């Protein structure tokens, strides 16, 4: 069940096992805060956090004379 806790308590809560996971800012900040030391797994991006996507399609038949 999701819980809202103060940002300053995330590391300690992961370390003590009070929480199983945390969703914070992103990889750079998570590593800077040391979450990688107390959380055994890392998933990025989360399904709720869509990212940019670029698609480029080429119709090979259209280019052939």
PDB file of N, CA, C and O in Angstrom:
ATOM      1  N   UNK A   1       0.843  -1.172   0.000  1.00  0.00           N
ATOM      2  CA  UNK A   1       0.000   0.000   0.000  1.00  0.00           C
ATOM      3  C   UNK A   1       0.894   1.242   0.000  1.00  0.00           C
ATOM      4  O   UNK A   1       1.825   1.337   0.791  1.00  0.00           O
ATOM      5  N   UNK A   2       0.660   2.188  -0.882  1.00  0.00           N
ATOM      6  CA  UNK A   2       1.480   3.400  -0.939  1.00  0.00           C
ATOM      7  C   UNK A   2       1.409   4.211   0.354  1.00  0.00           C
ATOM      8  O   UNK A   2       0.366   4.311   0.991  1.00  0.00           O
ATOM      9  N   UNK A   3       2.553   4.763   0.706  1.00  0.00           N
ATOM     10  CA  UNK A   3       2.650   5.602   1.897  1.00  0.00           C
ATOM     11  C   UNK A   3       3.385   6.881   1.534  1.00  0.00           C
ATOM     12  O   UNK A   3       4.366   6.844   0.798  1.00  0.00           O
ATOM     13  N   UNK A   4       2.950   7.989   2.060  1.00  0.00           N
ATOM     14  CA  UNK A   4       3.672   9.246   1.910  1.00  0.00           C
ATOM     15  C   UNK A   4       4.528   9.451   3.148  1.00  0.00           C
ATOM     16  O   UNK A   4       4.012   9.457   4.260  1.00  0.00           O
ATOM     17  N   UNK A   5       5.836   9.566   2.927  1.00  0.00           N
ATOM     18  CA  UNK A   5       6.746   9.834   4.038  1.00  0.00           C
ATOM     19  C   UNK A   5       7.650  10.984   3.644  1.00  0.00           C
ATOM     20  O   UNK A   5       7.861  11.245   2.458  1.00  0.00           O
ATOM     21  N   UNK A   6       8.209  11.698   4.609  1.00  0.00           N
ATOM     22  CA  UNK A   6       9.111  12.806   4.286  1.00  0.00           C
ATOM     23  C   UNK A   6      10.334  12.319   3.510  1.00  0.00           C
ATOM     24  O   UNK A   6      10.829  11.210   3.737  1.00  0.00           O
ATOM     25  N   UNK A   7      10.816  13.147   2.611  1.00  0.00           N
ATOM     26  CA  UNK A   7      11.957  12.781   1.766  1.00  0.00           C
ATOM     27  C   UNK A   7      13.173  12.357   2.582  1.00  0.00           C
ATOM     28  O   UNK A   7      13.885  11.424   2.215  1.00  0.00           O
ATOM     29  N   UNK A   8      13.399  13.015   3.687  1.00  0.00           N
ATOM     30  CA  UNK A   8      14.563  12.716   4.517  1.00  0.00           C
ATOM     31  C   UNK A   8      14.504  11.368   5.210  1.00  0.00           C
ATOM     32  O   UNK A   8      15.500  10.916   5.771  1.00  0.00           O
ATOM     33  N   UNK A   9      13.356  10.711   5.169  1.00  0.00           N
ATOM     34  CA  UNK A   9      13.211   9.423   5.839  1.00  0.00           C
ATOM     35  C   UNK A   9      13.224   8.232   4.874  1.00  0.00           C
ATOM     36  O   UNK A   9      13.123   7.087   5.307  1.00  0.00           O
ATOM     37  N   UNK A  10      13.345   8.481   3.583  1.00  0.00           N
ATOM     38  CA  UNK A  10      13.300   7.394   2.598  1.00  0.00           C
ATOM     39  C   UNK A  10      14.460   6.423   2.784  1.00  0.00           C
ATOM     40  O   UNK A  10      14.265   5.217   2.867  1.00  0.00           O
ATOM     41  N   UNK A  11      15.672   6.942   2.866  1.00  0.00           N
ATOM     42  CA  UNK A  11      16.854   6.080   3.002  1.00  0.00           C
ATOM     43  C   UNK A  11      16.749   5.210   4.247  1.00  0.00           C
ATOM     44  O   UNK A  11      16.920   3.990   4.187  1.00  0.00           O
ATOM     45  N   UNK A  12      16.450   5.824   5.382  1.00  0.00           N
ATOM     46  CA  UNK A  12      16.362   5.084   6.635  1.00  0.00           C
ATOM     47  C   UNK A  12      15.235   4.045   6.598  1.00  0.00           C
ATOM     48  O   UNK A  12      15.373   2.946   7.133  1.00  0.00           O
ATOM     49  N   UNK A  13      14.125   4.389   5.964  1.00  0.00           N
ATOM     50  CA  UNK A  13      13.003   3.458   5.872  1.00  0.00           C
ATOM     51  C   UNK A  13      13.344   2.256   4.999  1.00  0.00           C
ATOM     52  O   UNK A  13      12.969   1.123   5.318  1.00  0.00           O
ATOM     53  N   UNK A  14      14.074   2.477   3.912  1.00  0.00           N
ATOM     54  CA  UNK A  14      14.529   1.364   3.074  1.00  0.00           C
ATOM     55  C   UNK A  14      15.526   0.502   3.841  1.00  0.00           C
ATOM     56  O   UNK A  14      15.470  -0.726   3.807  1.00  0.00           O
ATOM     57  N   UNK A  15      16.425   1.157   4.545  1.00  0.00           N
ATOM     58  CA  UNK A  15      17.469   0.455   5.289  1.00  0.00           C
ATOM     59  C   UNK A  15      16.882  -0.428   6.398  1.00  0.00           C
ATOM     60  O   UNK A  15      17.317  -1.565   6.597  1.00  0.00           O
ATOM     61  N   UNK A  16      15.878   0.080   7.098  1.00  0.00           N
ATOM     62  CA  UNK A  16      15.271  -0.655   8.207  1.00  0.00           C
ATOM     63  C   UNK A  16      14.225  -1.662   7.742  1.00  0.00           C
ATOM     64  O   UNK A  16      13.777  -2.494   8.513  1.00  0.00           O
ATOM     65  N   UNK A  17      13.811  -1.575   6.478  1.00  0.00           N
ATOM     66  CA  UNK A  17      12.792  -2.476   5.965  1.00  0.00           C
ATOM     67  C   UNK A  17      11.376  -2.011   6.270  1.00  0.00           C
ATOM     68  O   UNK A  17      10.419  -2.751   6.100  1.00  0.00           O
ATOM     69  N   UNK A  18      11.245  -0.767   6.712  1.00  0.00           N
ATOM     70  CA  UNK A  18       9.932  -0.199   6.973  1.00  0.00           C
ATOM     71  C   UNK A  18       9.135  -0.091   5.678  1.00  0.00           C
ATOM     72  O   UNK A  18       7.921  -0.296   5.662  1.00  0.00           O
ATOM     73  N   UNK A  19       9.827   0.214   4.585  1.00  0.00           N
ATOM     74  CA  UNK A  19       9.218   0.243   3.261  1.00  0.00           C
ATOM     75  C   UNK A  19      10.017  -0.695   2.357  1.00  0.00           C
ATOM     76  O   UNK A  19      11.203  -0.934   2.575  1.00  0.00           O
ATOM     77  N   UNK A  20       9.357  -1.228   1.346  1.00  0.00           N
ATOM     78  CA  UNK A  20      10.003  -2.165   0.422  1.00  0.00           C
ATOM     79  C   UNK A  20      10.567  -1.477  -0.805  1.00  0.00           C
ATOM     80  O   UNK A  20      11.446  -2.005  -1.467  1.00  0.00           O
ATOM     81  N   UNK A  21      10.024  -0.316  -1.138  1.00  0.00           N
ATOM     82  CA  UNK A  21      10.427   0.368  -2.360  1.00  0.00           C
ATOM     83  C   UNK A  21      10.141   1.855  -2.232  1.00  0.00           C
ATOM     84  O   UNK A  21       9.406   2.278  -1.349  1.00  0.00           O
ATOM     85  N   UNK A  22      10.731   2.618  -3.130  1.00  0.00           N
ATOM     86  CA  UNK A  22      10.505   4.059  -3.148  1.00  0.00           C
ATOM     87  C   UNK A  22      10.537   4.564  -4.581  1.00  0.00           C
ATOM     88  O   UNK A  22      11.285   4.048  -5.409  1.00  0.00           O
ATOM     89  N   UNK A  23       9.737   5.560  -4.866  1.00  0.00           N
ATOM     90  CA  UNK A  23       9.753   6.219  -6.167  1.00  0.00           C
ATOM     91  C   UNK A  23      10.151   7.652  -5.906  1.00  0.00           C
ATOM     92  O   UNK A  23       9.480   8.378  -5.199  1.00  0.00           O
ATOM     93  N   UNK A  24      11.287   8.042  -6.433  1.00  0.00           N
ATOM     94  CA  UNK A  24      11.797   9.372  -6.165  1.00  0.00           C
ATOM     95  C   UNK A  24      11.979  10.106  -7.479  1.00  0.00           C
ATOM     96  O   UNK A  24      11.138  10.029  -8.350  1.00  0.00           O
ATOM     97  N   UNK A  25      13.068  10.793  -7.690  1.00  0.00           N
ATOM     98  CA  UNK A  25      13.239  11.669  -8.839  1.00  0.00           C
ATOM     99  C   UNK A  25      13.703  10.921 -10.085  1.00  0.00           C
ATOM    100  O   UNK A  25      13.076  10.975 -11.125  1.00  0.00           O
ATOM    101  N   UNK A  26      14.803  10.229  -9.993  1.00  0.00           N
ATOM    102  CA  UNK A  26      15.371   9.533 -11.141  1.00  0.00           C
ATOM    103  C   UNK A  26      16.712   8.935 -10.776  1.00  0.00           C
ATOM    104  O   UNK A  26      17.194   9.103  -9.653  1.00  0.00           O
ATOM    105  N   UNK A  27      17.345   8.230 -11.703  1.00  0.00           N
ATOM    106  CA  UNK A  27      18.587   7.509 -11.410  1.00  0.00           C
ATOM    107  C   UNK A  27      19.700   8.362 -10.799  1.00  0.00           C
ATOM    108  O   UNK A  27      20.344   7.945  -9.848  1.00  0.00           O
ATOM    109  N   UNK A  28      19.940   9.537 -11.328  1.00  0.00           N
ATOM    110  CA  UNK A  28      21.032  10.371 -10.823  1.00  0.00           C
ATOM    111  C   UNK A  28      20.816  10.720  -9.356  1.00  0.00           C
ATOM    112  O   UNK A  28      21.693  10.537  -8.521  1.00  0.00           O
ATOM    113  N   UNK A  29      19.636  11.215  -9.049  1.00  0.00           N
ATOM    114  CA  UNK A  29      19.343  11.617  -7.673  1.00  0.00           C
ATOM    115  C   UNK A  29      19.249  10.421  -6.736  1.00  0.00           C
ATOM    116  O   UNK A  29      19.691  10.490  -5.593  1.00  0.00           O
ATOM    117  N   UNK A  30      18.673   9.325  -7.212  1.00  0.00           N
ATOM    118  CA  UNK A  30      18.567   8.131  -6.381  1.00  0.00           C
ATOM    119  C   UNK A  30      19.945   7.620  -5.978  1.00  0.00           C
ATOM    120  O   UNK A  30      20.169   7.241  -4.829  1.00  0.00           O
ATOM    121  N   UNK A  31      20.879   7.622  -6.906  1.00  0.00           N
ATOM    122  CA  UNK A  31      22.231   7.164  -6.593  1.00  0.00           C
ATOM    123  C   UNK A  31      22.932   8.159  -5.679  1.00  0.00           C
ATOM    124  O   UNK A  31      23.637   7.766  -4.752  1.00  0.00           O
ATOM    125  N   UNK A  32      22.731   9.426  -5.925  1.00  0.00           N
ATOM    126  CA  UNK A  32      23.345  10.455  -5.088  1.00  0.00           C
ATOM    127  C   UNK A  32      22.865  10.349  -3.634  1.00  0.00           C
ATOM    128  O   UNK A  32      23.623  10.595  -2.705  1.00  0.00           O
ATOM    129  N   UNK A  33      21.600   9.944  -3.451  1.00  0.00           N
ATOM    130  CA  UNK A  33      21.048   9.777  -2.106  1.00  0.00           C
ATOM    131  C   UNK A  33      21.394   8.414  -1.500  1.00  0.00           C
ATOM    132  O   UNK A  33      21.090   8.152  -0.350  1.00  0.00           O
ATOM    133  N   UNK A  34      22.024   7.535  -2.281  1.00  0.00           N
ATOM    134  CA  UNK A  34      22.488   6.252  -1.773  1.00  0.00           C
ATOM    135  C   UNK A  34      21.445   5.152  -1.748  1.00  0.00           C
ATOM    136  O   UNK A  34      21.645   4.130  -1.097  1.00  0.00           O
ATOM    137  N   UNK A  35      20.350   5.328  -2.470  1.00  0.00           N
ATOM    138  CA  UNK A  35      19.310   4.295  -2.468  1.00  0.00           C
ATOM    139  C   UNK A  35      19.841   2.967  -2.993  1.00  0.00           C
ATOM    140  O   UNK A  35      19.368   1.905  -2.600  1.00  0.00           O
ATOM    141  N   UNK A  36      20.820   3.018  -3.877  1.00  0.00           N
ATOM    142  CA  UNK A  36      21.394   1.788  -4.431  1.00  0.00           C
ATOM    143  C   UNK A  36      22.088   0.952  -3.355  1.00  0.00           C
ATOM    144  O   UNK A  36      22.305  -0.230  -3.531  1.00  0.00           O
ATOM    145  N   UNK A  37      22.412   1.547  -2.236  1.00  0.00           N
ATOM    146  CA  UNK A  37      23.067   0.812  -1.144  1.00  0.00           C
ATOM    147  C   UNK A  37      22.065   0.042  -0.286  1.00  0.00           C
ATOM    148  O   UNK A  37      22.432  -0.928   0.372  1.00  0.00           O
ATOM    149  N   UNK A  38      20.826   0.483  -0.258  1.00  0.00           N
ATOM    150  CA  UNK A  38      19.832  -0.128   0.626  1.00  0.00           C
ATOM    151  C   UNK A  38      18.663  -0.768  -0.105  1.00  0.00           C
ATOM    152  O   UNK A  38      17.844  -1.443   0.516  1.00  0.00           O
ATOM    153  N   UNK A  39      18.549  -0.565  -1.403  1.00  0.00           N
ATOM    154  CA  UNK A  39      17.480  -1.176  -2.191  1.00  0.00           C
ATOM    155  C   UNK A  39      18.114  -2.197  -3.136  1.00  0.00           C
ATOM    156  O   UNK A  39      18.967  -1.838  -3.945  1.00  0.00           O
ATOM    157  N   UNK A  40      17.724  -3.470  -3.046  1.00  0.00           N
ATOM    158  CA  UNK A  40      18.386  -4.499  -3.845  1.00  0.00           C
ATOM    159  C   UNK A  40      18.096  -4.448  -5.347  1.00  0.00           C
ATOM    160  O   UNK A  40      18.877  -4.933  -6.134  1.00  0.00           O
ATOM    161  N   UNK A  41      16.980  -3.834  -5.754  1.00  0.00           N
ATOM    162  CA  UNK A  41      16.618  -3.788  -7.171  1.00  0.00           C
ATOM    163  C   UNK A  41      16.314  -2.356  -7.575  1.00  0.00           C
ATOM    164  O   UNK A  41      15.915  -1.540  -6.761  1.00  0.00           O
ATOM    165  N   UNK A  42      16.501  -2.097  -8.882  1.00  0.00           N
ATOM    166  CA  UNK A  42      16.199  -0.764  -9.397  1.00  0.00           C
ATOM    167  C   UNK A  42      15.478  -0.908 -10.731  1.00  0.00           C
ATOM    168  O   UNK A  42      15.958  -1.597 -11.623  1.00  0.00           O
ATOM    169  N   UNK A  43      14.332  -0.278 -10.839  1.00  0.00           N
ATOM    170  CA  UNK A  43      13.561  -0.300 -12.082  1.00  0.00           C
ATOM    171  C   UNK A  43      13.355   1.130 -12.545  1.00  0.00           C
ATOM    172  O   UNK A  43      12.890   1.970 -11.775  1.00  0.00           O
ATOM    173  N   UNK A  44      13.720   1.413 -13.791  1.00  0.00           N
ATOM    174  CA  UNK A  44      13.528   2.760 -14.329  1.00  0.00           C
ATOM    175  C   UNK A  44      13.279   2.671 -15.825  1.00  0.00           C
ATOM    176  O   UNK A  44      13.948   1.905 -16.490  1.00  0.00           O
ATOM    177  N   UNK A  45      12.418   3.410 -16.396  1.00  0.00           N
ATOM    178  CA  UNK A  45      11.431   4.254 -15.721  1.00  0.00           C
ATOM    179  C   UNK A  45      10.266   3.415 -15.233  1.00  0.00           C
ATOM    180  O   UNK A  45      10.040   2.305 -15.719  1.00  0.00           O
ATOM    181  N   UNK A  46       9.542   3.937 -14.301  1.00  0.00           N
ATOM    182  CA  UNK A  46       8.350   3.258 -13.810  1.00  0.00           C
ATOM    183  C   UNK A  46       7.245   3.326 -14.855  1.00  0.00           C
ATOM    184  O   UNK A  46       7.265   4.175 -15.744  1.00  0.00           O
ATOM    185  N   UNK A  47       6.307   2.440 -14.779  1.00  0.00           N
ATOM    186  CA  UNK A  47       5.221   2.410 -15.761  1.00  0.00           C
ATOM    187  C   UNK A  47       4.399   3.686 -15.717  1.00  0.00           C
ATOM    188  O   UNK A  47       3.767   4.061 -16.684  1.00  0.00           O
ATOM    189  N   UNK A  48       4.373   4.367 -14.594  1.00  0.00           N
ATOM    190  CA  UNK A  48       3.603   5.601 -14.436  1.00  0.00           C
ATOM    191  C   UNK A  48       4.373   6.811 -14.943  1.00  0.00           C
ATOM    192  O   UNK A  48       3.866   7.906 -14.980  1.00  0.00           O
ATOM    193  N   UNK A  49       5.613   6.600 -15.323  1.00  0.00           N
ATOM    194  CA  UNK A  49       6.491   7.705 -15.695  1.00  0.00           C
ATOM    195  C   UNK A  49       6.952   7.515 -17.136  1.00  0.00           C
ATOM    196  O   UNK A  49       8.044   7.025 -17.399  1.00  0.00           O
ATOM    197  N   UNK A  50       6.103   7.887 -18.038  1.00  0.00           N
ATOM    198  CA  UNK A  50       6.429   7.715 -19.451  1.00  0.00           C
ATOM    199  C   UNK A  50       7.621   8.559 -19.874  1.00  0.00           C
ATOM    200  O   UNK A  50       7.920   9.584 -19.283  1.00  0.00           O
ATOM    201  N   UNK A  51       8.281   8.127 -20.884  1.00  0.00           N
ATOM    202  CA  UNK A  51       9.441   8.859 -21.381  1.00  0.00           C
ATOM    203  C   UNK A  51       9.254   9.245 -22.837  1.00  0.00           C
ATOM    204  O   UNK A  51       8.316   8.798 -23.501  1.00  0.00           O
ATOM    205  N   UNK A  52      10.143  10.061 -23.340  1.00  0.00           N
ATOM    206  CA  UNK A  52      10.036  10.465 -24.744  1.00  0.00           C
ATOM    207  C   UNK A  52      10.340   9.286 -25.667  1.00  0.00           C
ATOM    208  O   UNK A  52      11.104   8.396 -25.332  1.00  0.00           O
ATOM    209  N   UNK A  53       9.718   9.299 -26.807  1.00  0.00           N
ATOM    210  CA  UNK A  53       9.931   8.227 -27.777  1.00  0.00           C
ATOM    211  C   UNK A  53      10.008   8.837 -29.167  1.00  0.00           C
ATOM    212  O   UNK A  53       9.244   9.745 -29.495  1.00  0.00           O
ATOM    213  N   UNK A  54      10.909   8.347 -29.971  1.00  0.00           N
ATOM    214  CA  UNK A  54      11.053   8.811 -31.343  1.00  0.00           C
ATOM    215  C   UNK A  54      10.954   7.603 -32.264  1.00  0.00           C
ATOM    216  O   UNK A  54      11.667   6.627 -32.085  1.00  0.00           O
ATOM    217  N   UNK A  55      10.049   7.672 -33.213  1.00  0.00           N
ATOM    218  CA  UNK A  55       9.884   6.593 -34.183  1.00  0.00           C
ATOM    219  C   UNK A  55      10.184   7.131 -35.575  1.00  0.00           C
ATOM    220  O   UNK A  55       9.837   8.260 -35.915  1.00  0.00           O
ATOM    221  N   UNK A  56      10.812   6.300 -36.385  1.00  0.00           N
ATOM    222  CA  UNK A  56      11.145   6.679 -37.744  1.00  0.00           C
ATOM    223  C   UNK A  56      10.817   5.490 -38.644  1.00  0.00           C
ATOM    224  O   UNK A  56      11.417   4.425 -38.516  1.00  0.00           O
ATOM    225  N   UNK A  57       9.831   5.644 -39.502  1.00  0.00           N
ATOM    226  CA  UNK A  57       9.378   4.568 -40.367  1.00  0.00           C
ATOM    227  C   UNK A  57       9.738   4.889 -41.817  1.00  0.00           C
ATOM    228  O   UNK A  57       9.574   6.011 -42.265  1.00  0.00           O
ATOM    229  N   UNK A  58      10.210   3.879 -42.528  1.00  0.00           N
ATOM    230  CA  UNK A  58      10.551   4.054 -43.934  1.00  0.00           C
ATOM    231  C   UNK A  58       9.833   2.981 -44.745  1.00  0.00           C
ATOM    232  O   UNK A  58       9.941   1.796 -44.432  1.00  0.00           O
ATOM    233  N   UNK A  59       9.107   3.417 -45.737  1.00  0.00           N
ATOM    234  CA  UNK A  59       8.430   2.491 -46.637  1.00  0.00           C
ATOM    235  C   UNK A  59       9.421   2.182 -47.771  1.00  0.00           C
ATOM    236  O   UNK A  59       9.632   2.991 -48.664  1.00  0.00           O
ATOM    237  N   UNK A  60      10.048   1.017 -47.721  1.00  0.00           N
ATOM    238  CA  UNK A  60      11.062   0.657 -48.707  1.00  0.00           C
ATOM    239  C   UNK A  60      10.485   0.553 -50.119  1.00  0.00           C
ATOM    240  O   UNK A  60      11.158   0.862 -51.090  1.00  0.00           O
ATOM    241  N   UNK A  61       9.254   0.139 -50.227  1.00  0.00           N
ATOM    242  CA  UNK A  61       8.638   0.006 -51.554  1.00  0.00           C
ATOM    243  C   UNK A  61       8.416   1.371 -52.189  1.00  0.00           C
ATOM    244  O   UNK A  61       8.497   1.524 -53.402  1.00  0.00           O
ATOM    245  N   UNK A  62       8.167   2.403 -51.422  1.00  0.00           N
ATOM    246  CA  UNK A  62       7.913   3.754 -51.961  1.00  0.00           C
ATOM    247  C   UNK A  62       9.182   4.328 -52.592  1.00  0.00           C
ATOM    248  O   UNK A  62       9.107   5.128 -53.506  1.00  0.00           O
ATOM    249  N   UNK A  63      10.344   3.913 -52.128  1.00  0.00           N
ATOM    250  CA  UNK A  63      11.591   4.445 -52.658  1.00  0.00           C
ATOM    251  C   UNK A  63      12.115   3.683 -53.866  1.00  0.00           C
ATOM    252  O   UNK A  63      13.059   4.099 -54.529  1.00  0.00           O
ATOM    253  N   UNK A  64      11.501   2.568 -54.211  1.00  0.00           N
ATOM    254  CA  UNK A  64      11.956   1.754 -55.333  1.00  0.00           C
ATOM    255  C   UNK A  64      11.216   2.156 -56.609  1.00  0.00           C
ATOM    256  O   UNK A  64       9.999   2.197 -56.624  1.00  0.00           O
ATOM    257  N   UNK A  65      11.961   2.470 -57.722  1.00  0.00           N
ATOM    258  CA  UNK A  65      11.293   2.857 -58.971  1.00  0.00           C
ATOM    259  C   UNK A  65      10.590   1.715 -59.659  1.00  0.00           C
ATOM    260  O   UNK A  65      10.811   0.607 -59.528  1.00  0.00           O
TER     261      UNK A  65
END
